[in-house]
Amino acid sequence: MKFAIVSKGDERSNKIQATMKQHLIDFDLEYDETTPDLVISVGGDGTFLEAFHQYIHCLSRTSFIGVHTGHLGFYADWTPEEVEKLIIEIAKTPFQVVEYPILEVTIRDQDGGEENRFLALNEATIKTAEGSVVFDVEIKGSHFETFRGDGLCIATPSGSTAYNKALGGGIIHPSLEAIQLTEIASINNRVFRTIGSPLILPKHHTCMLKPIGQKKTFLIAVDHFTKNYSNVKSIQCRVAKERVRFARFRPFPFWDRVRDSFVADDDV
Ligand code: NAD
């Protein structure tokens, strides 16, 4: 089996990276940064997102696992103290794989020229530095509402505990193939009206955002990357055909992870 390790880059993470790499090689596993079967991220959830995007071209064959060197991460859920146990588990391959849905975002420009396609593990957000964003929101080809406000967040089920949660979105179990659209400070008054509630869209229910009115530059974030886009004709969001694969070496049910991350310990 081929593996690679992505480190956050700080001293502690680099040290764990070096230890894991050496031990796994000693167990006859091959270190391969090009087409690994397993990618181990060492750092935090940000490092995990980084690892996911680094290996986005080989999602169908690569599985991910995260070790956290800071506070407990949502994706990075192995502690530095458990590394030895994890090395032995990895060496005993094959491992179990759990697949979660991810988000596909396609940005098309006005001239019908450029088309940019992205995959997100957590979410995409659309904002602007030029006042409010104004979009016609279409769902499955039908006009749903005209949104005016700070922006919109479109999250995956596993990303529903991240930015989406801070926006009042619901937490979705990742066994549900869906995406969630949440508003970022929508303007609601006698003139402008939006639904106001997060919308959960199943697979094949494509959501299309079409900027209207004055031409603006949009700040579109896909997970931890943000880029400016001008001349945008539409932003299409749907459940991607690709999925993310998590290597599972012990059971850690989603709801336990939610409880451990967000609800106080029983003994506190
Ligand atoms: P960061 O370092 O600011 O991390 C933000 C926090 O989000 C960290 O505590 C991280 O552990 C947590 N996080 C990331 N993914 C999570 C998930 N799926 N479930 C629960 N918590 C999760 O930024 P970063 O490391 O570059 O990560 C980018 C992510 O930050 C974005 O994908 C977005 O979800 C999140 N974010 C959150 C807010 C907010 O909550 N108000 C605002 C902006 C971005």
Short mmCIF file of C-alpha atoms and ligand atoms in Angstrom, two decimals:
data_model
loop_
_atom_site.label_atom_id
_atom_site.label_comp_id
_atom_site.label_asym_id
_atom_site.label_seq_id
_atom_site.Cartn_x
_atom_site.Cartn_y
_atom_site.Cartn_z
CA MET A 1 0.00 0.00 0.00
CA LYS A 2 1.16 3.50 -0.86
CA PHE A 3 0.79 6.37 1.58
CA ALA A 4 1.60 10.07 1.88
CA ILE A 5 1.57 12.44 4.84
CA VAL A 6 0.56 16.12 4.74
CA SER A 7 1.80 18.14 7.72
CA LYS A 8 0.59 21.50 8.98
CA GLY A 9 4.27 22.47 8.95
CA ASP A 10 4.80 23.34 12.61
CA GLU A 11 7.48 21.57 14.66
CA ARG A 12 5.11 19.17 16.46
CA SER A 13 3.26 18.14 13.29
CA ASN A 14 6.52 17.69 11.35
CA LYS A 15 7.88 15.48 14.12
CA ILE A 16 4.79 13.25 14.06
CA GLN A 17 4.96 13.18 10.24
CA ALA A 18 8.59 11.98 10.35
CA THR A 19 7.86 9.30 13.00
CA MET A 20 4.83 7.95 11.13
CA LYS A 21 6.65 7.95 7.80
CA GLN A 22 9.63 6.01 9.18
CA HIS A 23 7.53 3.43 11.05
CA LEU A 24 5.22 2.80 8.10
CA ILE A 25 8.20 2.35 5.77
CA ASP A 26 9.64 -0.09 8.34
CA PHE A 27 6.36 -2.00 8.03
CA ASP A 28 7.02 -2.24 4.26
CA LEU A 29 4.52 0.38 3.18
CA GLU A 30 5.58 2.58 0.27
CA TYR A 31 5.80 6.37 0.62
CA ASP A 32 4.34 7.87 -2.57
CA GLU A 33 3.20 11.47 -2.85
CA THR A 34 1.88 11.03 -6.40
CA THR A 35 -0.79 8.32 -6.21
CA PRO A 36 -1.18 7.32 -2.55
CA ASP A 37 -3.89 4.92 -1.37
CA LEU A 38 -3.90 6.60 2.02
CA VAL A 39 -3.21 10.26 2.89
CA ILE A 40 -2.56 11.07 6.53
CA SER A 41 -3.02 14.70 7.51
CA VAL A 42 -1.20 15.89 10.63
CA GLY A 43 -2.31 19.25 12.02
CA GLY A 44 -5.93 20.37 12.21
CA ASP A 45 -9.07 20.47 10.09
CA GLY A 46 -7.39 23.15 7.95
CA THR A 47 -4.57 20.68 7.19
CA PHE A 48 -7.14 18.01 6.37
CA LEU A 49 -8.86 20.39 3.91
CA GLU A 50 -5.42 21.13 2.44
CA ALA A 51 -4.72 17.38 2.03
CA PHE A 52 -8.13 16.82 0.42
CA HIS A 53 -7.47 19.55 -2.17
CA GLN A 54 -3.91 18.38 -2.76
CA TYR A 55 -5.18 14.92 -3.74
CA ILE A 56 -8.46 15.99 -5.37
CA HIS A 57 -7.33 14.45 -8.68
CA CYS A 58 -7.33 10.93 -7.21
CA LEU A 59 -10.40 10.90 -4.92
CA SER A 60 -11.64 7.58 -6.32
CA ARG A 61 -8.55 5.71 -5.08
CA THR A 62 -7.30 7.75 -2.14
CA SER A 63 -8.60 7.60 1.44
CA PHE A 64 -7.91 10.18 4.12
CA ILE A 65 -7.28 10.12 7.86
CA GLY A 66 -6.44 12.98 10.20
CA VAL A 67 -4.26 13.33 13.30
CA HIS A 68 -4.72 16.56 15.26
CA THR A 69 -1.87 18.37 16.90
CA GLY A 70 -4.04 21.18 18.26
CA HIS A 71 -7.58 20.88 19.62
CA LEU A 72 -9.83 17.97 18.56
CA GLY A 73 -10.67 18.38 14.91
CA PHE A 74 -13.79 17.29 13.12
CA TYR A 75 -11.81 15.51 10.42
CA ALA A 76 -8.53 15.29 12.33
CA ASP A 77 -9.80 13.03 15.12
CA TRP A 78 -6.74 10.94 16.11
CA THR A 79 -4.65 12.32 18.96
CA PRO A 80 -0.81 12.41 18.97
CA GLU A 81 -0.94 9.87 21.85
CA GLU A 82 -2.77 7.41 19.59
CA VAL A 83 -0.25 7.61 16.74
CA GLU A 84 1.52 4.36 17.66
CA LYS A 85 -1.79 2.48 17.67
CA LEU A 86 -2.73 4.12 14.36
CA ILE A 87 0.58 3.06 12.73
CA ILE A 88 -0.09 -0.57 13.69
CA GLU A 89 -3.67 -0.36 12.40
CA ILE A 90 -2.49 1.11 9.08
CA ALA A 91 0.22 -1.54 8.75
CA LYS A 92 -2.46 -4.25 9.13
CA THR A 93 -4.17 -3.11 5.88
CA PRO A 94 -6.67 -3.44 4.19
CA PHE A 95 -8.73 -0.87 6.06
CA GLN A 96 -12.40 0.00 6.05
CA VAL A 97 -13.53 2.96 3.95
CA VAL A 98 -16.47 5.28 4.62
CA GLU A 99 -17.57 7.58 1.79
CA TYR A 100 -19.23 10.96 2.26
CA PRO A 101 -20.82 13.24 -0.36
CA ILE A 102 -19.07 16.42 -1.49
CA LEU A 103 -20.18 19.60 -3.29
CA GLU A 104 -19.62 20.50 -6.92
CA VAL A 105 -19.52 24.20 -7.82
CA THR A 106 -19.37 25.41 -11.43
CA ILE A 107 -18.76 29.10 -12.10
CA ARG A 108 -19.60 30.27 -15.63
CA ASP A 109 -18.73 33.68 -17.02
CA GLN A 110 -20.93 36.08 -19.04
CA ASP A 111 -19.30 35.51 -22.40
CA GLY A 112 -19.88 31.78 -22.23
CA GLY A 113 -16.13 31.40 -22.35
CA GLU A 114 -14.64 30.28 -19.07
CA GLU A 115 -16.07 27.58 -16.87
CA ASN A 116 -14.44 26.76 -13.53
CA ARG A 117 -15.39 23.58 -11.71
CA PHE A 118 -14.52 23.01 -8.05
CA LEU A 119 -15.15 20.35 -5.43
CA ALA A 120 -15.64 21.30 -1.79
CA LEU A 121 -15.35 19.10 1.28
CA ASN A 122 -16.97 21.66 3.60
CA GLU A 123 -18.67 24.41 1.65
CA ALA A 124 -18.60 27.23 -0.86
CA THR A 125 -19.53 30.79 0.11
CA ILE A 126 -20.32 33.67 -2.20
CA LYS A 127 -19.88 37.23 -0.99
CA THR A 128 -18.83 40.59 -2.38
CA ALA A 129 -16.82 43.55 -1.12
CA GLU A 130 -19.12 45.84 -3.17
CA GLY A 131 -22.29 46.13 -1.04
CA SER A 132 -24.82 43.30 -1.12
CA VAL A 133 -24.93 40.30 -3.39
CA VAL A 134 -28.13 40.11 -5.45
CA PHE A 135 -28.93 36.75 -7.00
CA ASP A 136 -31.82 35.04 -8.65
CA VAL A 137 -31.89 31.65 -6.97
CA GLU A 138 -33.14 28.81 -9.15
CA ILE A 139 -33.75 25.30 -7.87
CA LYS A 140 -34.09 22.47 -10.38
CA GLY A 141 -34.58 24.99 -13.18
CA SER A 142 -37.37 27.02 -11.50
CA HIS A 143 -37.04 30.48 -10.02
CA PHE A 144 -37.22 30.19 -6.22
CA GLU A 145 -36.38 33.67 -4.88
CA THR A 146 -34.30 36.78 -5.41
CA PHE A 147 -31.69 36.93 -2.66
CA ARG A 148 -30.20 40.18 -1.46
CA GLY A 149 -27.77 40.22 1.45
CA ASP A 150 -24.19 39.53 2.52
CA GLY A 151 -24.01 36.19 0.78
CA LEU A 152 -24.87 32.52 0.60
CA CYS A 153 -23.21 29.40 1.94
CA ILE A 154 -23.67 26.02 0.28
CA ALA A 155 -22.44 23.22 2.51
CA THR A 156 -21.88 19.47 2.33
CA PRO A 157 -23.24 17.22 5.10
CA SER A 158 -19.75 16.82 6.66
CA GLY A 159 -19.26 20.59 6.30
CA SER A 160 -22.63 21.24 7.96
CA THR A 161 -20.84 21.43 11.33
CA ALA A 162 -18.46 24.14 10.06
CA TYR A 163 -19.41 27.60 8.68
CA ASN A 164 -22.95 26.37 7.96
CA LYS A 165 -23.51 25.72 11.67
CA ALA A 166 -22.39 29.25 12.58
CA LEU A 167 -25.04 30.54 10.15
CA GLY A 168 -27.81 28.62 11.90
CA GLY A 169 -27.86 25.78 9.39
CA GLY A 170 -28.83 22.29 10.43
CA ILE A 171 -26.41 19.44 10.99
CA ILE A 172 -26.89 16.79 8.32
CA HIS A 173 -25.72 13.21 8.68
CA PRO A 174 -23.23 12.49 5.86
CA SER A 175 -25.08 9.32 4.86
CA LEU A 176 -27.62 11.71 3.29
CA GLU A 177 -26.57 12.75 -0.19
CA ALA A 178 -27.53 16.42 0.03
CA ILE A 179 -26.28 19.99 0.08
CA GLN A 180 -27.51 22.81 2.30
CA LEU A 181 -28.04 26.42 1.27
CA THR A 182 -27.87 28.94 4.12
CA GLU A 183 -28.25 32.69 4.01
CA ILE A 184 -25.63 35.13 5.26
CA ALA A 185 -27.55 38.15 6.56
CA SER A 186 -30.33 38.38 3.99
CA ILE A 187 -32.21 41.66 3.65
CA ASN A 188 -35.86 41.07 4.46
CA ASN A 189 -38.37 43.93 4.43
CA ARG A 190 -41.44 45.07 2.47
CA VAL A 191 -39.39 45.19 -0.73
CA PHE A 192 -37.06 42.19 -0.47
CA ARG A 193 -38.09 38.75 0.70
CA THR A 194 -36.24 35.45 0.99
CA ILE A 195 -37.25 32.15 2.55
CA GLY A 196 -35.08 32.82 5.62
CA SER A 197 -34.62 29.11 6.42
CA PRO A 198 -31.77 26.86 5.34
CA LEU A 199 -32.72 24.72 2.34
CA ILE A 200 -31.61 21.11 2.07
CA LEU A 201 -31.40 19.89 -1.49
CA PRO A 202 -31.13 16.23 -2.43
CA LYS A 203 -28.88 14.82 -5.13
CA HIS A 204 -29.89 15.94 -8.66
CA HIS A 205 -31.62 19.10 -7.34
CA THR A 206 -29.23 21.64 -8.79
CA CYS A 207 -29.16 25.13 -7.36
CA MET A 208 -28.26 27.93 -9.76
CA LEU A 209 -27.33 31.43 -8.58
CA LYS A 210 -27.56 34.16 -11.22
CA PRO A 211 -26.23 37.61 -10.33
CA ILE A 212 -28.61 40.41 -11.29
CA GLY A 213 -28.34 44.20 -11.33
CA GLN A 214 -25.10 46.11 -11.17
CA LYS A 215 -22.01 44.10 -12.22
CA LYS A 216 -19.95 43.08 -9.18
CA THR A 217 -16.86 41.14 -8.34
CA PHE A 218 -17.66 38.13 -6.16
CA LEU A 219 -15.51 36.63 -3.46
CA ILE A 220 -16.04 32.92 -3.85
CA ALA A 221 -14.56 30.67 -1.18
CA VAL A 222 -14.24 26.92 -1.68
CA ASP A 223 -13.31 25.49 1.72
CA HIS A 224 -10.25 27.51 2.78
CA PHE A 225 -9.44 29.08 -0.64
CA THR A 226 -10.98 32.42 -1.63
CA LYS A 227 -10.76 33.99 -5.07
CA ASN A 228 -12.26 37.03 -6.86
CA TYR A 229 -14.49 36.47 -9.87
CA SER A 230 -15.86 39.23 -12.09
CA ASN A 231 -18.15 38.84 -15.11
CA VAL A 232 -19.99 35.94 -13.44
CA LYS A 233 -23.06 34.67 -15.28
CA SER A 234 -24.00 31.81 -12.95
CA ILE A 235 -22.82 29.66 -10.07
CA GLN A 236 -24.15 26.13 -10.16
CA CYS A 237 -24.12 23.99 -7.01
CA ARG A 238 -25.04 20.33 -6.66
CA VAL A 239 -24.00 17.10 -4.99
CA ALA A 240 -20.86 15.99 -6.86
CA LYS A 241 -20.57 12.60 -8.54
CA GLU A 242 -17.21 12.24 -6.75
CA ARG A 243 -17.10 11.37 -3.05
CA VAL A 244 -14.52 11.69 -0.30
CA ARG A 245 -13.19 8.46 1.22
CA PHE A 246 -12.30 8.30 4.91
CA ALA A 247 -10.14 5.46 6.18
CA ARG A 248 -11.77 4.02 9.30
CA PHE A 249 -9.65 2.09 11.81
CA ARG A 250 -12.15 2.29 14.68
CA PRO A 251 -15.79 3.27 14.95
CA PHE A 252 -16.30 6.97 15.64
CA PRO A 253 -19.95 7.62 14.75
CA PHE A 254 -20.80 11.04 13.29
CA TRP A 255 -23.10 11.98 16.19
CA ASP A 256 -20.38 11.09 18.73
CA ARG A 257 -18.03 13.39 16.82
CA VAL A 258 -20.66 16.17 16.86
CA ARG A 259 -21.18 15.68 20.61
CA ASP A 260 -17.45 15.60 21.39
CA SER A 261 -16.80 18.72 19.29
CA PHE A 262 -19.71 20.88 20.38
CA VAL A 263 -21.37 19.62 23.54
CA ALA A 264 -19.64 19.83 26.92
CA ASP A 265 -18.16 16.63 28.37
CA ASP A 266 -20.50 14.72 30.68
CA ASP A 267 -18.06 15.11 33.59
CA VAL A 268 -17.54 18.90 33.27
P1 NAD B 1 -9.81 28.23 10.50
O1 NAD B 1 -8.46 27.87 10.98
O2 NAD B 1 -10.36 29.59 10.78
O3 NAD B 1 -10.82 27.09 11.02
C1 NAD B 1 -12.05 27.33 11.39
C2 NAD B 1 -12.54 26.28 12.37
O4 NAD B 1 -13.42 25.43 11.65
C3 NAD B 1 -11.51 25.38 13.05
O5 NAD B 1 -11.79 25.35 14.42
C4 NAD B 1 -11.78 24.01 12.44
O6 NAD B 1 -11.51 22.95 13.33
C5 NAD B 1 -13.24 24.10 12.15
N1 NAD B 1 -13.74 23.21 11.11
C6 NAD B 1 -13.28 23.04 9.85
N2 NAD B 1 -14.03 22.11 9.23
C7 NAD B 1 -14.97 21.70 10.12
C8 NAD B 1 -16.04 20.78 10.06
N3 NAD B 1 -16.33 20.12 8.95
N4 NAD B 1 -16.82 20.63 11.16
C9 NAD B 1 -16.57 21.31 12.28
N5 NAD B 1 -15.58 22.20 12.41
C10 NAD B 1 -14.79 22.38 11.33
O7 NAD B 1 -9.91 28.04 8.95
P2 NAD B 1 -9.36 26.87 8.09
O8 NAD B 1 -8.59 25.94 8.95
O9 NAD B 1 -8.77 27.46 6.88
O10 NAD B 1 -10.74 26.16 7.70
C11 NAD B 1 -11.59 26.69 6.74
C12 NAD B 1 -12.98 26.44 7.23
O11 NAD B 1 -13.27 27.39 8.24
C13 NAD B 1 -14.03 26.66 6.19
O12 NAD B 1 -14.27 25.52 5.41
C14 NAD B 1 -15.24 27.05 7.03
O13 NAD B 1 -16.11 25.97 7.27
C15 NAD B 1 -14.67 27.47 8.36
N6 NAD B 1 -15.12 28.83 8.65
C16 NAD B 1 -15.96 28.98 9.68
C17 NAD B 1 -16.48 30.22 9.97
C18 NAD B 1 -17.43 30.36 11.12
O14 NAD B 1 -17.69 29.36 11.80
N7 NAD B 1 -17.98 31.55 11.35
C19 NAD B 1 -16.12 31.34 9.21
C20 NAD B 1 -15.26 31.15 8.16
C21 NAD B 1 -14.76 29.88 7.87
#
